[in-house]
XYZ file of C-alpha atoms in Angstrom:
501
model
C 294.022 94.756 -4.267
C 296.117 92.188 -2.371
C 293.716 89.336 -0.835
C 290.677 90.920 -2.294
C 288.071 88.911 -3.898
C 286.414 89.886 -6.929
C 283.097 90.946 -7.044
C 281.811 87.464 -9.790
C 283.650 85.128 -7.577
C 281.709 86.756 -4.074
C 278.512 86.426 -6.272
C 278.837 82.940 -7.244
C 280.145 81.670 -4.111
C 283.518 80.302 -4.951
C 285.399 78.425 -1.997
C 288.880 79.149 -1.583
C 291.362 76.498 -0.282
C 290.495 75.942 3.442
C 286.788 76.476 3.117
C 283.816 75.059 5.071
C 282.950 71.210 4.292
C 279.886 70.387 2.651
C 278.727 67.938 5.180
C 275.077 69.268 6.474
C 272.160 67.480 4.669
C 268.818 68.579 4.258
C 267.996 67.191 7.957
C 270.850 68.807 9.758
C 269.709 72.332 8.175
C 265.834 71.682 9.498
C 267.323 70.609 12.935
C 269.682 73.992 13.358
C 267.029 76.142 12.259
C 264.441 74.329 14.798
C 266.637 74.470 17.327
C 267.426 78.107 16.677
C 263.845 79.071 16.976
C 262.684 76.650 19.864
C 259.524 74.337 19.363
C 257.689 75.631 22.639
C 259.440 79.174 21.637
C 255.692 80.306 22.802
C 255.719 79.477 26.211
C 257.534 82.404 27.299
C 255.288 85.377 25.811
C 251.820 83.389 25.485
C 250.485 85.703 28.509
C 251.211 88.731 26.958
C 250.020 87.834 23.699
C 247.127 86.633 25.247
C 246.845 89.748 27.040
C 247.368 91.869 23.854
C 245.246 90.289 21.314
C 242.178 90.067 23.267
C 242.647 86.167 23.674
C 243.221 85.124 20.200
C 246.526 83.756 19.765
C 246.161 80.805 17.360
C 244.950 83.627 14.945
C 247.901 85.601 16.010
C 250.508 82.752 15.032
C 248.459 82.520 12.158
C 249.194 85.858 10.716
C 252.514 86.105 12.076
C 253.226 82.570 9.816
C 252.027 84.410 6.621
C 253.715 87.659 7.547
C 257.109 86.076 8.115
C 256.207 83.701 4.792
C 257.625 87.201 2.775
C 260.730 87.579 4.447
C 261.290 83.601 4.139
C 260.466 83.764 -0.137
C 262.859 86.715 -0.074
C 265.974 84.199 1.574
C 264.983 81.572 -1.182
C 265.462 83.748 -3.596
C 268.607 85.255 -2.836
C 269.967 81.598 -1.319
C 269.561 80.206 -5.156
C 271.677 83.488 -6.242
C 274.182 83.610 -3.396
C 274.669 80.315 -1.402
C 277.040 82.058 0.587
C 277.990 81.718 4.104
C 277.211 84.998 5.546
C 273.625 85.368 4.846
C 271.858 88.757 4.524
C 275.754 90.150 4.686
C 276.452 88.395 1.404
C 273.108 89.053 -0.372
C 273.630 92.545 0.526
C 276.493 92.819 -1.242
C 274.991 91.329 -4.546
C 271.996 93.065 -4.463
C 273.092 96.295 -2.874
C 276.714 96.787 -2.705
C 279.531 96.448 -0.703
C 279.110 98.842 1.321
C 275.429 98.163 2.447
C 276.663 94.684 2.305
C 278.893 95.184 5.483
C 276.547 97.433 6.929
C 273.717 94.418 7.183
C 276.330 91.975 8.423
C 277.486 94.546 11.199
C 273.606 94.932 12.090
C 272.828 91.342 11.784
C 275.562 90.779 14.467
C 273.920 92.041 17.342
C 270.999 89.899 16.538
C 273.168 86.395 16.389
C 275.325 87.651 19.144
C 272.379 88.740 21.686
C 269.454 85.977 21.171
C 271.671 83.403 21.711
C 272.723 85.401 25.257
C 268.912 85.098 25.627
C 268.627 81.855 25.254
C 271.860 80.997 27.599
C 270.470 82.669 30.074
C 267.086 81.533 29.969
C 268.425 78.543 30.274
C 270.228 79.168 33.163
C 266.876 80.941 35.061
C 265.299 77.187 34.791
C 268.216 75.495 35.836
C 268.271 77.568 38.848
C 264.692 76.927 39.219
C 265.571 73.366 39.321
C 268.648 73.578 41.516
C 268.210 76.829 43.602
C 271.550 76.140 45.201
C 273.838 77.197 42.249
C 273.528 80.846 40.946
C 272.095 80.752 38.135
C 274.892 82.600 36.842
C 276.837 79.776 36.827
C 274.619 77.890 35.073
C 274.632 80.389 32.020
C 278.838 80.194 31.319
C 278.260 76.274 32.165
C 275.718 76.212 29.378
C 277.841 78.442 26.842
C 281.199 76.417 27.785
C 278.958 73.112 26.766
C 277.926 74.292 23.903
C 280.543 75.947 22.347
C 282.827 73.204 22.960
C 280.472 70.934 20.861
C 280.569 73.781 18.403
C 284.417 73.133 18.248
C 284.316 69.676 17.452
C 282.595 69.738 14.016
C 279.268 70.499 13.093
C 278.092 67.008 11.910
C 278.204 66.257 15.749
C 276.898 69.318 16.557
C 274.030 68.775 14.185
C 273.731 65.331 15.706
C 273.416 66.047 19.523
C 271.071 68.609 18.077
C 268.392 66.462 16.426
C 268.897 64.270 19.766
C 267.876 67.289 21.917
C 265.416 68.127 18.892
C 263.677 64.886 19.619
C 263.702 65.172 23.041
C 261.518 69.067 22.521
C 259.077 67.476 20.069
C 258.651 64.755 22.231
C 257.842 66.600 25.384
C 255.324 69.047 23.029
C 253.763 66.122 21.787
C 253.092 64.947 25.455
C 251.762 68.128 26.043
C 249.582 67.851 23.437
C 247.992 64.270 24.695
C 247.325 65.591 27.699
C 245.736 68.662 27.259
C 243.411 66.259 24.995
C 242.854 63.846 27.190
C 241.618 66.908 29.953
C 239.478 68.546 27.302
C 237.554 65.753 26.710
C 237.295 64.324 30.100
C 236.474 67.993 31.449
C 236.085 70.305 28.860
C 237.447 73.707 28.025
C 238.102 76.480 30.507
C 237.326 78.590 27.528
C 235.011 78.177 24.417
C 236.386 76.244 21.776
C 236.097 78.679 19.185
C 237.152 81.815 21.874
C 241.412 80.954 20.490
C 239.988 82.478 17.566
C 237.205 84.488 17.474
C 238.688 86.148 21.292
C 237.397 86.082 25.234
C 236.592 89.967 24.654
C 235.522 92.002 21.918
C 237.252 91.212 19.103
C 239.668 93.852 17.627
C 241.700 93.958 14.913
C 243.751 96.308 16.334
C 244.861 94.246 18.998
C 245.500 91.628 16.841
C 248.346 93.279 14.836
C 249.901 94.504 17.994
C 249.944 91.385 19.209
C 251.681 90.280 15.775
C 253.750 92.661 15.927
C 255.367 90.672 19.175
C 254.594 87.287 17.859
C 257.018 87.767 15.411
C 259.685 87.576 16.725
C 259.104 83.727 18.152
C 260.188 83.204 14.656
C 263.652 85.166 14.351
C 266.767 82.476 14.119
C 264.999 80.442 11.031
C 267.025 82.404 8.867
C 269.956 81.401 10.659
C 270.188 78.426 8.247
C 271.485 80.654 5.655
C 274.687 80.619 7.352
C 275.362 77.007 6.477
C 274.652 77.416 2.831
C 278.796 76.642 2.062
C 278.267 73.449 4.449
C 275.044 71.905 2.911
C 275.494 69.309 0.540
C 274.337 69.420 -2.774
C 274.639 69.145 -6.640
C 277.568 71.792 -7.793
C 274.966 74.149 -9.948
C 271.991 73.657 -7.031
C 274.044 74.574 -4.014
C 271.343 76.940 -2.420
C 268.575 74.479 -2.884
C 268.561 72.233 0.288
C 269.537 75.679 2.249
C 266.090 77.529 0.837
C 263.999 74.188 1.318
C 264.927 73.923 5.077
C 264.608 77.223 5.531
C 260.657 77.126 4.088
C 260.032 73.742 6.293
C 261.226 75.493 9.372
C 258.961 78.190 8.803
C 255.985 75.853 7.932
C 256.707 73.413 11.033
C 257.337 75.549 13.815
C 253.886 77.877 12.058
C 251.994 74.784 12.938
C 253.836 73.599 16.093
C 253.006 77.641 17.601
C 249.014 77.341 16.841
C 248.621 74.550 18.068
C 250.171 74.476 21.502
C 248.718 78.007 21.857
C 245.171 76.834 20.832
C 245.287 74.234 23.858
C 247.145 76.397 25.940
C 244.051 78.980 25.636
C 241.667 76.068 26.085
C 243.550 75.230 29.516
C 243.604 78.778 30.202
C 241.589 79.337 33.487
C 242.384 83.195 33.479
C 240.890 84.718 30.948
C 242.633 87.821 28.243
C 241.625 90.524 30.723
C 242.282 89.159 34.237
C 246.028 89.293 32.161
C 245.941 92.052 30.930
C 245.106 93.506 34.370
C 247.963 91.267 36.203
C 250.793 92.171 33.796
C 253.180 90.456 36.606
C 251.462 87.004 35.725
C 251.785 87.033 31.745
C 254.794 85.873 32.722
C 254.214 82.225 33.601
C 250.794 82.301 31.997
C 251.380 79.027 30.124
C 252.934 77.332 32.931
C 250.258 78.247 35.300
C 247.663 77.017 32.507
C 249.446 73.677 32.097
C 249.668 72.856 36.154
C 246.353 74.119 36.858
C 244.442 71.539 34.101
C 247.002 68.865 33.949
C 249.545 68.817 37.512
C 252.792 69.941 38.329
C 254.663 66.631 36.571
C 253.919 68.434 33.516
C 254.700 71.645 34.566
C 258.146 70.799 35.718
C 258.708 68.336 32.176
C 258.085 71.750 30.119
C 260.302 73.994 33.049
C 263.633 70.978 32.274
C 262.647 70.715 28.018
C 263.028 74.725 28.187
C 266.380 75.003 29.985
C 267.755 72.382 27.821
C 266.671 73.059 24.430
C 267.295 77.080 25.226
C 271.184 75.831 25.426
C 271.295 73.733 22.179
C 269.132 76.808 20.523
C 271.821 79.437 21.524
C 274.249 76.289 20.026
C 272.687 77.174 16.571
C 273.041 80.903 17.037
C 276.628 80.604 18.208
C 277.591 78.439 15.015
C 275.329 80.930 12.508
C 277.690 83.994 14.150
C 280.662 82.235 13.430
C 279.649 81.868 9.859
C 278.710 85.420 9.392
C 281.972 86.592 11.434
C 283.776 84.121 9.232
C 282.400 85.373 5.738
C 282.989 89.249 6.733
C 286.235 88.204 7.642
C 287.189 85.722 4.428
C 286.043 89.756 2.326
C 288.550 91.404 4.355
C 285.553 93.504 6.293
C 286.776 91.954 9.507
C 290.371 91.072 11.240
C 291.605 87.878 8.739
C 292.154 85.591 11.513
C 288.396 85.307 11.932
C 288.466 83.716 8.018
C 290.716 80.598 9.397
C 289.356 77.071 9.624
C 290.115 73.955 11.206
C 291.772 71.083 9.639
C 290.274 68.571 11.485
C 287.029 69.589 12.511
C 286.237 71.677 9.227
C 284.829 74.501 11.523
C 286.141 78.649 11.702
C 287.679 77.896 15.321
C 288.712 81.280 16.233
C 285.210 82.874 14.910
C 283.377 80.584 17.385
C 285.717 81.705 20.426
C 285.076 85.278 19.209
C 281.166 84.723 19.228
C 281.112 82.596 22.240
C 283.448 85.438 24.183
C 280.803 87.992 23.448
C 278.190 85.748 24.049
C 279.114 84.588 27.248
C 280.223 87.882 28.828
C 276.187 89.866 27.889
C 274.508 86.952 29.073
C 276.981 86.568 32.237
C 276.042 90.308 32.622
C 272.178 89.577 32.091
C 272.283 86.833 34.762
C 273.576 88.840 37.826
C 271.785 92.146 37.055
C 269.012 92.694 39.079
C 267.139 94.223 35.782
C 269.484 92.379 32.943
C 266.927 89.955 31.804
C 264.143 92.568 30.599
C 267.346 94.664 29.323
C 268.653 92.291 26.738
C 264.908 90.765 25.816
C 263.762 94.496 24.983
C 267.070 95.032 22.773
C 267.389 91.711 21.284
C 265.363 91.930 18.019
C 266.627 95.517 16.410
C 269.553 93.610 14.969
C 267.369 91.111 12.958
C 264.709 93.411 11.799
C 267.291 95.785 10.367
C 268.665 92.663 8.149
C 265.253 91.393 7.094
C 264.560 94.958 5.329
C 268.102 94.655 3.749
C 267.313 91.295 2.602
C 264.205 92.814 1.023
C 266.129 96.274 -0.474
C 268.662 93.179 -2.075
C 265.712 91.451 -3.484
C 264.792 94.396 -5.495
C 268.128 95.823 -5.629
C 269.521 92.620 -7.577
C 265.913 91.206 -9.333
C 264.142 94.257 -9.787
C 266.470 96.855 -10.828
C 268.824 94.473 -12.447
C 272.061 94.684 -10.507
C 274.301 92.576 -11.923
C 278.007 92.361 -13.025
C 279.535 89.846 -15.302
C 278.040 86.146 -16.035
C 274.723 85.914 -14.883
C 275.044 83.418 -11.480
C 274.944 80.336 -11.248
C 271.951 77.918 -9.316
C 269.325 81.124 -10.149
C 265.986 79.679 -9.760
C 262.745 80.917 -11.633
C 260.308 82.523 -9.821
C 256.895 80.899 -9.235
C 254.880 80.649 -12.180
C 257.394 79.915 -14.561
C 258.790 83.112 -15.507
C 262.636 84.332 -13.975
C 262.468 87.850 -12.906
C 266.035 87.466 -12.556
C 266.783 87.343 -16.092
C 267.768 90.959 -17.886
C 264.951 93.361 -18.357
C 264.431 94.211 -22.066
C 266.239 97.567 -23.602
C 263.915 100.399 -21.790
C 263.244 98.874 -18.823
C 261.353 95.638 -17.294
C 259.889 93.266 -19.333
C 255.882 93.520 -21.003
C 252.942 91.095 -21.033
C 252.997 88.268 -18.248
C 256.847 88.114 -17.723
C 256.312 91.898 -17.239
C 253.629 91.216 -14.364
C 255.507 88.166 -12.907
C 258.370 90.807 -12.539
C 256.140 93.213 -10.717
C 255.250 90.497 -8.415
C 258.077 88.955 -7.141
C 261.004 91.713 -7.322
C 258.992 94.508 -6.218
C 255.459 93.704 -4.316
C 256.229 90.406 -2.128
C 259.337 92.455 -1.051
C 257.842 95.953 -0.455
C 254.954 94.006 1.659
C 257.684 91.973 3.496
C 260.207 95.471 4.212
C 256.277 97.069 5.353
C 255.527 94.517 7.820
C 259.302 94.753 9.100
C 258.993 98.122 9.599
C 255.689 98.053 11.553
C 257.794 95.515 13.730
C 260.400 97.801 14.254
C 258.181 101.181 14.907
C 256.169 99.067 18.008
C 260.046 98.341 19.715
C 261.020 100.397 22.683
C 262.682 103.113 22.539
C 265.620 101.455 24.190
C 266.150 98.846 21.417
C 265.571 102.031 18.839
C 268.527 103.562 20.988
C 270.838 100.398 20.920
C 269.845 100.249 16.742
C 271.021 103.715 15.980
C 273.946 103.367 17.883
C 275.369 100.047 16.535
C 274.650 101.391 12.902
C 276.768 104.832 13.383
C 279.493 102.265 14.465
C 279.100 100.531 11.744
C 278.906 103.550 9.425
C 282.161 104.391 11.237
C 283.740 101.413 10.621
C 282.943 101.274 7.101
C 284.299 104.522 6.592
C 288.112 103.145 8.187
C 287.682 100.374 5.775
C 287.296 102.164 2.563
C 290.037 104.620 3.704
C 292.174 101.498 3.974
C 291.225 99.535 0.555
C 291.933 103.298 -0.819
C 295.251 103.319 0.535
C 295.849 99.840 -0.698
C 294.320 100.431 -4.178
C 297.090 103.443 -4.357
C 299.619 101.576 -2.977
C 299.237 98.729 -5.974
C 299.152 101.028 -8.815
C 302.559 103.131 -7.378
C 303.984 99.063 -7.762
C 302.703 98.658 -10.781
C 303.628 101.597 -11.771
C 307.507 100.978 -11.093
């Protein structure tokens, strides 16, 4: 088929003329997938966490850290077989097909084209909070026209500016940090010190997994390094390797960076888990009003001006990972061509970026002048990336466990932990015996079946809006994919008649 790439060369990730530039180091990839996620990404939901589990939620990040370590060991294994841009679009199409390979990348759109509208416009509430005068509107499209213009000028400066406005987050956490210290000691908790984990209430497992459930998703956009796996620079047969390590540090860091800001923030806490749970108005601002009450407003309004900017520069990652992804489906003919076209001279997909940014802007744009847009887009943001972590799993065990493979066996596969590779071809009558046997148990069937369970618990405890807004956006992308085979059909004919004559 004209233009069509073969199914070995999508597998191993060759780079036609024109392709991305492998410029990102191992730094750049940590700073886009911090930024993504947000070092204080807490702050926000720490009420009704707090509110939910019954006061524990260190213990809830703590969880939440080793749930999301599945999905994470599922990308590092598919980033050493695939170091694609495109992410869980291009592993799905290894492990599972074509088809379910543009399904995931369809689903996988709403999540990088929605959470960074989030982010825009919660940028754009604390900017307005800041300067009341302008509508905060106007602060959102000021915020996406920023960003996506650094976007367009090449994403070593992109990743630059980013570890600048990295620094500047860490920086304002870590002063956090000193002085919720310094009132501990010189005052004491408002809590006990054990209460962030052992609870303010009766303990209950229950409401700890609930409140999981929810914590979870502080952590969605560190896969959004996966993106950049064409741009990261590295040996020719170890391309996935700096793309899988970042991704692993960024779930580590930001694991650590979450307990402990919530751990002091519980400390601080002068309302306790119920008197939240009661007030469901003031979950809200729960850390905010935690941080003023113990330490003073200065602080207070520090966090409020870290937030608005570092929400910007995280919707900045998010807008370049959708460009990739646009840019991949595009480059395998799933999407309009022009999407697959990048710049000479800043090395980015130009027209993929307008695309995303478009889209962007106008549903956060929407979000910011709705009286009810805000709770709208946070309660449908998260459907997208759910559905793509269980298709990352299904590829997992669709390429390692049941062996799906065409051709050479690809290039940059890394051996599982242990020492065995439950990558390599199962023996005549199915997987292998004795400890490679149990090794291929292990990673290609049970750390991905737990990893697709705890993604579907996340998914069954969503609203039944963002269930609504899931089903939908799959049946149009069942729809679509049913154009586009009807197409490659056509084409497919259309050679063989010319070959023919």
């Amino acid at each position: 088929m004209p233009g069509a790439r073969s199914r070995t060369a999508d597998i191993l990730g060759d780079s036609p003329d024109g392709a991305l530039r492998r410029s990102l180091t191992l730094r750049d990839l940590i700073v886009y997938g911090l930024l993504f996620i947000a070092p204080m990404a807490p702050v926000g939901i720490y009420g009704a966490l707090d509110a939910r589990s019954h006061g524990v939620v260190p213990l809830v990040y703590v969880v939440a850290t080793v749930a999301m370590s599945f999905t994470a060991f599922s990308y590092a294994r598919m980033i050493h077989t695939v170091p694609q841009a495109g992410s869980v679009y291009a592993y799905a199409r290894a492990g599972l097909g074509s088809g379910a390979g543009f399904v995931a990348g369809w689903m996988m759109m709403l999540d990088y084209l929605l959470i960074p509208a989030v982010a825009y416009l919660f940028s754009g509430i604390a900017m307005a909070q800041l300067v009341p005068e302008v509508d905060q509107w106007i602060w959102t499209a000021l915020a996406v026209v920023v960003t996506t213009a650094l976007n367009l000028s090449g994403v070593r400066r992109a990743a630059v500016v980013g570890f600048l406005v990295l620094a500047m987050e860490i920086l304002v956490l870590l002063v956090f940090v000193a002085a919720a210290l310094v009132v501990l000691v010189q005052d004491g908790p408002a809590r006990g010190w054990l209460s962030p984990v052992t609870g303010d209430r009766a303990f209950s497992l229950t409401a700890l997994l609930s409140a999981v459930s929810v914590a979870v998703l502080s952590f969605l956009g560190f896969d959004a390094i996966a993106n950049f796996a064409e741009e990261a620079r590295a040996g020719k047969g170890d391309r996935g390797t700096p793309v899988a390590r970042a991704l692993v540090w960024c779930l580590l860091v930001t694991g650590v960076l979450f307990i402990v800001q919530t751990y002091l923030a519980a400390l601080l806490s002068q309302d306790s888990s119920q008197r939240l749970a009661d007030d469901p108005a003031s979950q809200g601002a729960a850390f905010y009003t935690a941080t003023k009450a113990a330490v003073g407003g200065w602080l207070e309004t520090t966090v409020a001006v870290s937030k608005a900017i570092g929400a910007a520069f995280a919707a900045l990652a998010g807008q370049a990972a959708a460009a990739r992804l646009l840019y991949a489906m595009a480059r395998d003919r799933r999407l309009p061509r022009v999407l697959a076209e990048v710049g000479n001279r800043t090395g980015v997909p130009g027209r993929a970026l307008l695309l995303s940014a478009v889209l962007t802007l106008c549903a956060a744009v929407w979000a910011a002048r709705a009286a009810d847009g805000l709770d709208r887009l946070v309660s449908v943001v998260d459907i997208g990336a759910l559905f793509g972590f269980g298709m990352l799993h299904l590829s997992v065990m669709g390429y390692y466990g049941l062996g799906r493979r065409e051709g050479r066996r690809p290039a940059g596969r890394a051996a599982a932990p242990g020492g065995s590779s439950p990558g390599s071809p199962a023996p005549e009558g199915g997987a292998p015996g004795g400890a490679a046997g149990r090794a291929h148990l292990l990673w290609n069937w049970v750390v991905p079946l737990v990893g697709l369970g705890i993604i579907v618990a996340v998914v069954v405890t969503a609203n039944r809006e963002a269930h609504w807004v899931g089903l939908v956006w799959l049946a149009l992308a069942l729809l679509a994919l049913v154009v586009l085979r009807r197409r490659d059909r056509r084409e497919a004919a259309a050679d063989r008649d010319a070959t023919a004559d």
